[in-house]
Coordinates of C-alpha atoms in Angstrom, one line a residue:
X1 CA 79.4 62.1 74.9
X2 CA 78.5 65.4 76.6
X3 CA 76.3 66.7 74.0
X4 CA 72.7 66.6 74.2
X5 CA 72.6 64.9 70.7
X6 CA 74.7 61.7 72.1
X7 CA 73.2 58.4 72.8
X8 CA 75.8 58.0 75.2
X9 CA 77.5 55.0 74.1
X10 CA 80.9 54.7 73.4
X11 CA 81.1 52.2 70.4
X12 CA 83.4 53.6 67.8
X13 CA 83.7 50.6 65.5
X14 CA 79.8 50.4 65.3
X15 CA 80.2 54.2 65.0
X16 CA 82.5 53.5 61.7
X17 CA 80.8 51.0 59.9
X18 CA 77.3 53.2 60.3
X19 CA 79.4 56.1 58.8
X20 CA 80.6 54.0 56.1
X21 CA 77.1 53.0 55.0
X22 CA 76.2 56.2 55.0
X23 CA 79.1 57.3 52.4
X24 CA 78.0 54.3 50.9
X25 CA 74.3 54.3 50.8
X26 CA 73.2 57.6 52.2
X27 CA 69.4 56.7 54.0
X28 CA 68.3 53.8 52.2
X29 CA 68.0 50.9 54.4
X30 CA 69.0 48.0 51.8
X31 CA 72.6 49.1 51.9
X32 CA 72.5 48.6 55.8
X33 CA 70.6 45.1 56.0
X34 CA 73.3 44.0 53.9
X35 CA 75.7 44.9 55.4
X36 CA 74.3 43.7 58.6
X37 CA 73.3 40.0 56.5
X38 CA 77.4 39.5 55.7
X39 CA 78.1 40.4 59.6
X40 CA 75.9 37.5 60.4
X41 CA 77.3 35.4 57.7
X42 CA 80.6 36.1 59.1
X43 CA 78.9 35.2 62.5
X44 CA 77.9 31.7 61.1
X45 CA 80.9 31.1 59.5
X46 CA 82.5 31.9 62.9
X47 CA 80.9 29.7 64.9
X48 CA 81.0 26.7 62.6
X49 CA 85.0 27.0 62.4
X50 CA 84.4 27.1 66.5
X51 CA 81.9 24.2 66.5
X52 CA 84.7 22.5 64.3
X53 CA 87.1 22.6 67.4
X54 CA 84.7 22.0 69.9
X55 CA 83.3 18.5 67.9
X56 CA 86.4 17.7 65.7
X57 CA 84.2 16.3 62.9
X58 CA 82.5 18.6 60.1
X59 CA 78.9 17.6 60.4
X60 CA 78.0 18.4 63.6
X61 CA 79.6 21.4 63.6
X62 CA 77.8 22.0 59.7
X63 CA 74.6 21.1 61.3
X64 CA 75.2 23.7 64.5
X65 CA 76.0 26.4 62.5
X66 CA 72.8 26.0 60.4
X67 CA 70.7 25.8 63.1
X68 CA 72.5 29.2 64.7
X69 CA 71.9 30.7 61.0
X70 CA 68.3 30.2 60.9
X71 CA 67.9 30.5 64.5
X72 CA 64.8 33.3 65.1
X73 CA 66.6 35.1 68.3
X74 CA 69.1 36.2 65.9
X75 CA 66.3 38.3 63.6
X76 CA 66.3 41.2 66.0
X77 CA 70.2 41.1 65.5
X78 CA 70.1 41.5 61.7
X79 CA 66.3 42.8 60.8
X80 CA 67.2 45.6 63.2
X81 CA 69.9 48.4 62.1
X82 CA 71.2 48.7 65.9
X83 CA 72.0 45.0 65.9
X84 CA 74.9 46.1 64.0
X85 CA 77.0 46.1 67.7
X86 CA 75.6 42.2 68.6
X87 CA 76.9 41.3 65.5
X88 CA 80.4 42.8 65.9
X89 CA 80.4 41.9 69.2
X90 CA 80.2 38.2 68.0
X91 CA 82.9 38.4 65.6
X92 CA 85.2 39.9 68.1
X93 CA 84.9 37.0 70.8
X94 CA 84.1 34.4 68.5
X95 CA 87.5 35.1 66.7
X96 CA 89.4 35.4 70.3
X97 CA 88.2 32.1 70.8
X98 CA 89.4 30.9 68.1
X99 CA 93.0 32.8 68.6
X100 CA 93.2 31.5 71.8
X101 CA 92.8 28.1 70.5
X102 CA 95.0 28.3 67.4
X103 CA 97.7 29.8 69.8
X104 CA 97.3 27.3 72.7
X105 CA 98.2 24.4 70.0
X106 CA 100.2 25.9 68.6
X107 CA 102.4 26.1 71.9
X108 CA 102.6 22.8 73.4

């Protein structure tokens, strides 16, 4: 964080999976959209289990998820290699919500 070099952000996961492309795919960008399209499928997938529990039927939540899929604020998120941290982001409180709901009925 000192160093001249840093961006001064403290985001290790993000940090990880950048290294990990790297190993992977050096500097060719097509191994890092990928890898930024399956984070947003995971994103989708997410938020339709999430719309599942918020609706308690499968279309509506089938229908919300498309339209978050193909929604065109999310293109900056996955076009962009530095969307990589929205997109984890996501995962992260989209699965505590989920947690927190399993866990909740599971309880009482």
């Amino acid at each position: 964080m000192a160093s001249e070099y840093s961006h001064k952000s403290y985001r290790p996961l993000t940090v990880a999976t950048f290294r990990l492309n790297y190993m992977l795919h050096e500097l060719e960008p097509l191994g890092y959209h990928l890898v930024n399209v399956l984070l947003h499928s995971a994103v989708v997938y997410l938020y339709v289990l999430l719309c599942g529990v918020v609706f308690s039927e499968v279309w509506p939540a089938l229908i919300a998820g498309l339209l978050f899929a193909v929604h065109p604020i999310h293109t900056e998120a996955v076009t962009g290699l530095v969307g990589r941290a929205e997109l984890l982001s996501a995962i992260f409180f989209i699965g505590s919500l989920l947690a927190y709901n399993r866990a909740a009925r599971n309880k009482g």
